[in-house]
CSV table of C-alpha atoms in Angstrom, one decimal:
chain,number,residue,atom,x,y,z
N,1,UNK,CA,-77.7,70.1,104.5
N,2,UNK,CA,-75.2,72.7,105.7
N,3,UNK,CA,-71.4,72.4,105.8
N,4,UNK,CA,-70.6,73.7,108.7
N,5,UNK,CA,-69.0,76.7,108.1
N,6,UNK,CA,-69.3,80.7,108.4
N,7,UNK,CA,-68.7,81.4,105.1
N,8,UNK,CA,-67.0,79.8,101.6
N,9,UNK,CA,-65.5,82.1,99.6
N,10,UNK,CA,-64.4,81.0,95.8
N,11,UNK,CA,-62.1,82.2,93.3
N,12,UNK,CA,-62.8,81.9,89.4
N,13,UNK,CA,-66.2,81.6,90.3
N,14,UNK,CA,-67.3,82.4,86.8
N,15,UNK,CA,-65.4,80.1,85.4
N,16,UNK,CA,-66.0,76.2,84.0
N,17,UNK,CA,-65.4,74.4,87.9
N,18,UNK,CA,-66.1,77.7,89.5
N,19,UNK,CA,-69.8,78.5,88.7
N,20,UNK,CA,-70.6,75.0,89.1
N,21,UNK,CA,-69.3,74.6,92.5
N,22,UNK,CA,-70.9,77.8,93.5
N,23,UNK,CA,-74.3,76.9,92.7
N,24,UNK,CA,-73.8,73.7,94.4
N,25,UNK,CA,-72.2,75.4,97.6
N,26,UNK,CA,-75.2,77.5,98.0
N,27,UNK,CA,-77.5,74.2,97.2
N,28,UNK,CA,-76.0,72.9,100.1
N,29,UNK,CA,-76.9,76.0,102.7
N,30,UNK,CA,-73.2,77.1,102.9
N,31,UNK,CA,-72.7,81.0,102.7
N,32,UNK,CA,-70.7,81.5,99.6
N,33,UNK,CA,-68.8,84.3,98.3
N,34,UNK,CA,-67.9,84.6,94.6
N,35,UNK,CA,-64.7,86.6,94.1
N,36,UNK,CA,-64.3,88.0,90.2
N,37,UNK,CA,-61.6,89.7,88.5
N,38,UNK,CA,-64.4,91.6,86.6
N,39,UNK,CA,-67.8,93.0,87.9
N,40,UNK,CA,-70.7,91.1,86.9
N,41,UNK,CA,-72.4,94.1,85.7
N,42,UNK,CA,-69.5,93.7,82.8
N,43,UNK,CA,-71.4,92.2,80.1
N,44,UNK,CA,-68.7,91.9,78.1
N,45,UNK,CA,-66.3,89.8,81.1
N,46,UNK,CA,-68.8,87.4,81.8
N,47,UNK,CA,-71.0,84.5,79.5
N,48,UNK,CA,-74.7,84.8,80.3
N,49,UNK,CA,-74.7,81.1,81.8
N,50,UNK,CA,-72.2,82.3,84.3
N,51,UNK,CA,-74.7,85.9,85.1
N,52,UNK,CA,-77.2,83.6,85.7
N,53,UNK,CA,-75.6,81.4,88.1
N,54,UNK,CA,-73.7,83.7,90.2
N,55,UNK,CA,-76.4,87.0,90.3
N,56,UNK,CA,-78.6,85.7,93.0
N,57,UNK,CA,-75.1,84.9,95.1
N,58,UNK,CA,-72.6,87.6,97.1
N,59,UNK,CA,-70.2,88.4,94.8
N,60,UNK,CA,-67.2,90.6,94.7
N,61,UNK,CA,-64.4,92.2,92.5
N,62,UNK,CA,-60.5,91.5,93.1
N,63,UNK,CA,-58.9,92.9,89.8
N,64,UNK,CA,-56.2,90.9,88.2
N,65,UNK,CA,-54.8,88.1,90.4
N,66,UNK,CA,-51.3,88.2,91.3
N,67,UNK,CA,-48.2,89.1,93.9
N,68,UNK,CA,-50.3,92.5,94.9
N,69,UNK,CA,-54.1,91.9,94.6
N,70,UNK,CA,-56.1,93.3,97.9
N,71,UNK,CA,-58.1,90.0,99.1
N,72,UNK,CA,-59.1,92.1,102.5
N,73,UNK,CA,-62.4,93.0,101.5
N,74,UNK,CA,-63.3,89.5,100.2
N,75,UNK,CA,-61.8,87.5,102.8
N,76,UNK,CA,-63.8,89.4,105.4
N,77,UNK,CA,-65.5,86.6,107.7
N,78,UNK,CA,-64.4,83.9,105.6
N,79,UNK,CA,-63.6,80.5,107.2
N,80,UNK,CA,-62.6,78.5,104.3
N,81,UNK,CA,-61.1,79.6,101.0
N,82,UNK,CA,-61.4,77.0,97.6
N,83,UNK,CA,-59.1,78.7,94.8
N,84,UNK,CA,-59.7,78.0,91.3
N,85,UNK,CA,-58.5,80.9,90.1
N,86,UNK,CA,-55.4,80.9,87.6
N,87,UNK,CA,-54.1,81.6,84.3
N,88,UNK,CA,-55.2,78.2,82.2
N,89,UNK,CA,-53.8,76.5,79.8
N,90,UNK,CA,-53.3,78.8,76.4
N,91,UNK,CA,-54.0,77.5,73.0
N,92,UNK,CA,-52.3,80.4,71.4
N,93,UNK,CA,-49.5,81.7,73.7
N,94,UNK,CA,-48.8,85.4,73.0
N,95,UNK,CA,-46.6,86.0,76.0
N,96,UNK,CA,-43.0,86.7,75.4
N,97,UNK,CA,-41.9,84.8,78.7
N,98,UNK,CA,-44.9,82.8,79.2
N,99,UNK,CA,-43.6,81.3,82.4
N,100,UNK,CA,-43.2,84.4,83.9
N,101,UNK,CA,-46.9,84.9,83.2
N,102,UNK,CA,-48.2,81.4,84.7
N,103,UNK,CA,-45.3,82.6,88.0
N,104,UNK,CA,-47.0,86.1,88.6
N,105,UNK,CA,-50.6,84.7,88.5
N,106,UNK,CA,-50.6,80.8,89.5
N,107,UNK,CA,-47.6,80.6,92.1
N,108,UNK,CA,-47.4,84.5,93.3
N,109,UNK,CA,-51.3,85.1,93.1
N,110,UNK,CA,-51.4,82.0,95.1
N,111,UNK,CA,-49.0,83.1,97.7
N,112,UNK,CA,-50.4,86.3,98.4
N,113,UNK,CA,-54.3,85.0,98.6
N,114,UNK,CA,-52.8,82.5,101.3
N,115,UNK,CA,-50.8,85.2,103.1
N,116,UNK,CA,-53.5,87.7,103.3
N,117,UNK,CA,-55.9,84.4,104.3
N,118,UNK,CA,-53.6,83.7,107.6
N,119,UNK,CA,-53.9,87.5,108.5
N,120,UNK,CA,-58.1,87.3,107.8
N,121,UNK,CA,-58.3,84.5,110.4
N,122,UNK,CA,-59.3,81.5,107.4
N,123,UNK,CA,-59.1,78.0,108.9
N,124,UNK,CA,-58.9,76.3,105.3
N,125,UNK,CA,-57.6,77.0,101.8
N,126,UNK,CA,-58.4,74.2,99.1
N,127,UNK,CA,-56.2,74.7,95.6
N,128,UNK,CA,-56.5,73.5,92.6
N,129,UNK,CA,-53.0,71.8,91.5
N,130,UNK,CA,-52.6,69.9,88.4
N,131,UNK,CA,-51.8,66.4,87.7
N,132,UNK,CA,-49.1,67.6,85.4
N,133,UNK,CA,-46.9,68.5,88.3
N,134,UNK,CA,-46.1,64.5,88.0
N,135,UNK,CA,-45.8,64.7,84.2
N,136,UNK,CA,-47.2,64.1,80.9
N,137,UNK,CA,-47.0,60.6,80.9
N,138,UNK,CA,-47.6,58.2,83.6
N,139,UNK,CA,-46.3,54.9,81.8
N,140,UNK,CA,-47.1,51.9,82.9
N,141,UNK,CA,-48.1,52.3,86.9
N,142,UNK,CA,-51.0,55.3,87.8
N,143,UNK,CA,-50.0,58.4,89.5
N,144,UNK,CA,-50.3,58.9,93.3
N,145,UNK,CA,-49.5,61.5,95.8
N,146,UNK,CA,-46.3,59.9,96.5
N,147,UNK,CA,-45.4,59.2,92.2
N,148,UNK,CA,-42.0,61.8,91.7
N,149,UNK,CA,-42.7,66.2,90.8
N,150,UNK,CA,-41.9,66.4,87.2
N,151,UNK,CA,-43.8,68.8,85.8
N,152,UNK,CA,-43.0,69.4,82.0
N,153,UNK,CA,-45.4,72.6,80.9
N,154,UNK,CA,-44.8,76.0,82.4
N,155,UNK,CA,-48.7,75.8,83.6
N,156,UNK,CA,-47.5,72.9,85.8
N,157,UNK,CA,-44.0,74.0,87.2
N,158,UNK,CA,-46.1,76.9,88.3
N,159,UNK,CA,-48.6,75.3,90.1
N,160,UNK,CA,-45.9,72.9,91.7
N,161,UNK,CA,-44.1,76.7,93.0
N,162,UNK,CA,-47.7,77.4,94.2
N,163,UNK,CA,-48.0,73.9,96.3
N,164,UNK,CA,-44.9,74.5,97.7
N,165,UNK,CA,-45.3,78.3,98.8
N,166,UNK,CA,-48.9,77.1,100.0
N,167,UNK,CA,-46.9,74.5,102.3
N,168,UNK,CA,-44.5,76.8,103.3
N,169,UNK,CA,-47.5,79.0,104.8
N,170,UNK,CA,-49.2,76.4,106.7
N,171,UNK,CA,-46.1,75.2,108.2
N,172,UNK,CA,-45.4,78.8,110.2
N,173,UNK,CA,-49.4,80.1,110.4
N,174,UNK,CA,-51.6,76.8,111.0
N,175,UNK,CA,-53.4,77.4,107.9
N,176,UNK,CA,-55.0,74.5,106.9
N,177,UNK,CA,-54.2,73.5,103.5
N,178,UNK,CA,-55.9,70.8,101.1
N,179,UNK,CA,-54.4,70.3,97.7
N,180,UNK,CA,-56.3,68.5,94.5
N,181,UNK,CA,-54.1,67.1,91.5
N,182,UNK,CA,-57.1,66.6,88.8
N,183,UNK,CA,-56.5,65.5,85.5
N,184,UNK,CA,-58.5,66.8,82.5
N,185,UNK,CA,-61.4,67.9,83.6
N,186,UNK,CA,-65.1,67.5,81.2
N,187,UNK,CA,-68.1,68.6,81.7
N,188,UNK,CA,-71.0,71.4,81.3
N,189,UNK,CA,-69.2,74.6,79.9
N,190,UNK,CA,-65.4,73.0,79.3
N,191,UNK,CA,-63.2,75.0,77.0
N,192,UNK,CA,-60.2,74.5,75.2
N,193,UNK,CA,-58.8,71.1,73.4
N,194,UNK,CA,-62.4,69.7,75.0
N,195,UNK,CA,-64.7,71.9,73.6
N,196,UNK,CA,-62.8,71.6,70.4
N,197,UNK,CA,-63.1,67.7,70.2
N,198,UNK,CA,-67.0,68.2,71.3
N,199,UNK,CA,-66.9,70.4,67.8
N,200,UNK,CA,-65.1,67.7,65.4
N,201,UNK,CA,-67.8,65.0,67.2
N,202,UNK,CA,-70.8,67.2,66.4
N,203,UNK,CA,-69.2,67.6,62.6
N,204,UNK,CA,-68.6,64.0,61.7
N,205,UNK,CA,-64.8,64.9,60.9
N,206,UNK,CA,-62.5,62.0,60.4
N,207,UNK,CA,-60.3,61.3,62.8
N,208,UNK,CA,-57.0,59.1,62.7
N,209,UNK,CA,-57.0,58.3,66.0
N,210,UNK,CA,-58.8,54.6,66.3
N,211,UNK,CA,-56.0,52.7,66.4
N,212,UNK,CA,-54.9,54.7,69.7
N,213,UNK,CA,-54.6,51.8,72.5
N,214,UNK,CA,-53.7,54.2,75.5
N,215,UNK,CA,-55.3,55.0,79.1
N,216,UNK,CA,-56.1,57.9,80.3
N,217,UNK,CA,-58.1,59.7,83.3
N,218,UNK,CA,-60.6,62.2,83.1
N,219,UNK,CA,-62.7,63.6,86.5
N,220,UNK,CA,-66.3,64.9,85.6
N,221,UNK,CA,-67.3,68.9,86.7
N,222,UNK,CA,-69.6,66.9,89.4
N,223,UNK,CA,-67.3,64.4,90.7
N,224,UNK,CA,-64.6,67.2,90.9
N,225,UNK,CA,-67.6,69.7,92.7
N,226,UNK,CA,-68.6,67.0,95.2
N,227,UNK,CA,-64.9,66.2,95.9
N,228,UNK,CA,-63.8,69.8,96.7
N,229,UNK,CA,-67.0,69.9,98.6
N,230,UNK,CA,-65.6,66.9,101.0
N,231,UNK,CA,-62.5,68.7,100.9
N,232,UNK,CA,-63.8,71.9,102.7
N,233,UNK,CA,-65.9,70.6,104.9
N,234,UNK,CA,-63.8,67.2,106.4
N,235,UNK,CA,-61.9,67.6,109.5
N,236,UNK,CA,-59.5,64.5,107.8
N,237,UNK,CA,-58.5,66.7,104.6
N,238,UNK,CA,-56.4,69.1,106.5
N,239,UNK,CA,-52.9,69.1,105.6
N,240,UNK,CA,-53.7,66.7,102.9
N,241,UNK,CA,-52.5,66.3,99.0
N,242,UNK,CA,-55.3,64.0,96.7
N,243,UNK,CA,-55.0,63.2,93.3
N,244,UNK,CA,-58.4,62.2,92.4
N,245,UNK,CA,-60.7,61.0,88.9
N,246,UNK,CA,-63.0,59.3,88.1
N,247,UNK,CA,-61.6,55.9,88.8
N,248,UNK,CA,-62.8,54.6,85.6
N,249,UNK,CA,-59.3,54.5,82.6
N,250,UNK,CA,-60.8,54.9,78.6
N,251,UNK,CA,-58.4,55.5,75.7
N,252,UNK,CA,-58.5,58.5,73.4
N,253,UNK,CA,-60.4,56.3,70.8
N,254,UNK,CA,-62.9,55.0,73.7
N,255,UNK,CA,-63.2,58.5,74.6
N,256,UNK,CA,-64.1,59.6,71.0
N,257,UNK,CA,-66.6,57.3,70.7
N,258,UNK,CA,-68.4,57.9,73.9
N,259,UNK,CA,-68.6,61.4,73.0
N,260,UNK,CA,-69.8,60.5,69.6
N,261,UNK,CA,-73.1,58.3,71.1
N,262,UNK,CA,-73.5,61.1,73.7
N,263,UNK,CA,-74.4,63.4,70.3
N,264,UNK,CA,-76.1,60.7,68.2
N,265,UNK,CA,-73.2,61.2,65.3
N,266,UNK,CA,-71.6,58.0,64.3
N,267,UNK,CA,-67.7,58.3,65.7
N,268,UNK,CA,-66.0,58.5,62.3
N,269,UNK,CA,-62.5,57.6,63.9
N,270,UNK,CA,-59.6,55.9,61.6
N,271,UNK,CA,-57.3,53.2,62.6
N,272,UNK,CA,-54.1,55.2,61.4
N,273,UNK,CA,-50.4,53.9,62.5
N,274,UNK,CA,-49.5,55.4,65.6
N,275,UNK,CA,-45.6,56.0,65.4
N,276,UNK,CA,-46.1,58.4,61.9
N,277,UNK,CA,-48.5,60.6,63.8
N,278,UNK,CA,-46.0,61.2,66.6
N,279,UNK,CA,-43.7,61.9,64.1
N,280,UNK,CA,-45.3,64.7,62.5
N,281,UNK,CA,-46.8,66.2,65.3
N,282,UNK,CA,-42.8,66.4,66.9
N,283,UNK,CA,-41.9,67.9,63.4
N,284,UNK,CA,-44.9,70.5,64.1
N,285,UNK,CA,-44.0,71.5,67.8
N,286,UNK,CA,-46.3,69.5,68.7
N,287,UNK,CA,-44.9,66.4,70.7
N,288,UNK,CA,-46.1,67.2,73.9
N,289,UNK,CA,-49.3,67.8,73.0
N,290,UNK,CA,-49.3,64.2,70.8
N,291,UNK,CA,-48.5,62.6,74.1
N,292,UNK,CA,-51.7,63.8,75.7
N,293,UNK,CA,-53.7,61.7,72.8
N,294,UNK,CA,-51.1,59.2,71.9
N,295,UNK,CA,-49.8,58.4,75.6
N,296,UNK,CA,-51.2,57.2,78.9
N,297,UNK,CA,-52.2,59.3,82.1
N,298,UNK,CA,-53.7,57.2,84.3
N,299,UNK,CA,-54.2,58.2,88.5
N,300,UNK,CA,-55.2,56.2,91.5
N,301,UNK,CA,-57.2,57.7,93.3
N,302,UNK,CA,-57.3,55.4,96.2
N,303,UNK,CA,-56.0,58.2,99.2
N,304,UNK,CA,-59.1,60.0,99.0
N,305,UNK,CA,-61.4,57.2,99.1
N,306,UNK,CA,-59.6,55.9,101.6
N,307,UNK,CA,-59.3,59.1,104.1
N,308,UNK,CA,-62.6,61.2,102.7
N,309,UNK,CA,-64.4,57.9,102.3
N,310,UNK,CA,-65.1,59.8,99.0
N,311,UNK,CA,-66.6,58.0,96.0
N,312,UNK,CA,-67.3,59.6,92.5
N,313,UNK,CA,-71.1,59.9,92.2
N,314,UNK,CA,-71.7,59.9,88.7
N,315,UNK,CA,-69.5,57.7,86.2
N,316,UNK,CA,-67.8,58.4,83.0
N,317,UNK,CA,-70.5,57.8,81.2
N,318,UNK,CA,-73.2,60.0,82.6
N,319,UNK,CA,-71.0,62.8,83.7
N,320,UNK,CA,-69.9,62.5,78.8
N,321,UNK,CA,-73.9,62.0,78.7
N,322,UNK,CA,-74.2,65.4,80.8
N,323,UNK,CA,-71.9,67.5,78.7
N,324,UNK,CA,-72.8,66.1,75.5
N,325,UNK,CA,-76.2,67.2,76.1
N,326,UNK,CA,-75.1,70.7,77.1
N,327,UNK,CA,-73.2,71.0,74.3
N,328,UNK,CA,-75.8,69.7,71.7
N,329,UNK,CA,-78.4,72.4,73.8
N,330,UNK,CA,-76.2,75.3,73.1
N,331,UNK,CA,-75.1,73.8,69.8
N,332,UNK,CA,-71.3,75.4,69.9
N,333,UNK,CA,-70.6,75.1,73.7
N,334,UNK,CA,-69.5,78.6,74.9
């Protein structure tokens, strides 16, 4: 069944959310538009999963996103925008001013997409935030909409700059804007920290993390497709900011071990004293990123159920079942 609308187009199409919400946007009988930095044609930009997904749909080339990218073409009879694009989360930061980088992309990119949206005639932009713009650590009560901005990683501070231009817009054009907090997202073709866990998993390597008694909140690639979905489409998502998950809490060990029985390899996980293994990753840089296995991130998601009448469709456990079993099919995951 159809959405309703002329056409959908969709940034970072090739990407981890991106082709997957593509395909199912074009399951659905919406016209969808898949805007690339690169052609497809360019072997070399593109994994073959991706080629496959996205041939058979309208695609086109932007270039690099940022403060002067030409959207005109792509926007061209386009009643609803869904923008994934953005520069991600870096494992190995090479940037000399790195929040420059995250600024030019994430917060300008996203101004000028929405500025040159008002002047295409689009009805409806949905972005893709980050539930770091609260923080790394939620404590003992879950995030909300309403929980205080305190973004501690350049990635977040500029997607909390891009929330804010995005509002500024929609208060003086009467563009409709939706934005999504997600947490970590998992699923079929994940990268980063996630593929990397996948990989220790499928190896059996010991882990001292089973003494970890934290929460924290994941959304699955299908629950975050079907939710962006609702987004688009519902007349009661305009104007509106969702954090959203999977509405089911696990803690890093939990996690471990889900993983582990979605592989069939025993979860070789050690029950290792917590406090020295904050200490030496805070002696290695690290302590932020200790926090994200150590520490608890927990959301309520209870605004979107509650306007969208949304519900995640698959649960934890299928949506680790589905990526464990894309990983194990490819073997190495990208």
């Amino acid at each position: 069944m159809g959405i309703g609308l002329r056409r959908v187009l969709v940034t970072g199409s090739d990407g981890f959310v991106g082709r997957a919400l593509c395909a199912r946007l074009a399951d659905t009988g919406a016209p969808v538009r898949c805007a690339l930095m690169d052609p497809l044609e360019k072997a070399d930009a593109h994994d073959q999963a991706a080629i496959e997904i996205l041939q058979p749909l309208e695609c086109t080339t932007v270039g690099d996103i940022g403060p002067s990218t030409d959207w005109a073409g792509a926007l061209d009879g386009v009643d609803a925008v869904i923008h994934l694009a953005g520069r991600a989360h870096v494992l190995h930061e090479t940037a000399s001013d790195p929040l420059s980088e995250y600024r030019r992309t994430n917060a300008q990119g996203t101004e000028r997409l929405a500025g040159s949206a008002v002047s295409a005639g689009v009805r409806r932009l949905v972005f893709i935030s980050s539930i770091g713009v609260h923080g790394t650590v939620s404590g003992n009560a879950p995030f909300t909409e309403d929980t205080g901005i305190n973004p501690d990683k350049d990635y977040a501070v500029s997607k909390w700059e891009a929330e804010c231009a995005l509002r500024q817009i929609a208060e003086t054009s009467g563009l409709e804007v939706v934005v999504i907090r997600p947490p970590l997202v998992y699923g079929p073709w994940v990268r980063g920290n996630f593929v990397r866990l996948l990989g220790w998993a499928y190896k059996g390597v010991p882990l001292p993390l089973g003494g970890v008694r934290n929460q924290r909140s994941f959304i699955g690639l299908d629950n975050l497709v079907d939710v962006l979905i609702r987004c688009v489409a519902s007349p009661a998502a305009a104007g509106q900011t969702f954090v959203v998950s999977d509405g089911e809490d696990v803690s890093t060990a939990g996690l471990i071990r889900r993983i582990a029985k979605g592989l069939g390899r025993p979860s070789r996980l050690i029950a290792f004293p917590e406090a020295p293994l904050r200490l030496a990753a805070r002696l290695l840089g690290r302590g932020v990123d200790a926090e994200r296995l150590f520490g608890s991130l927990t959301v309520d998601s209870g605004k979107v159920r509650r306007v969208l009448g949304w519900a995640p469709p698959v649960s934890l456990d299928e949506g680790i079942r589905r990526m464990c079993a894309w990983y194990l099919e490819t073997r190495h995951g990208w």
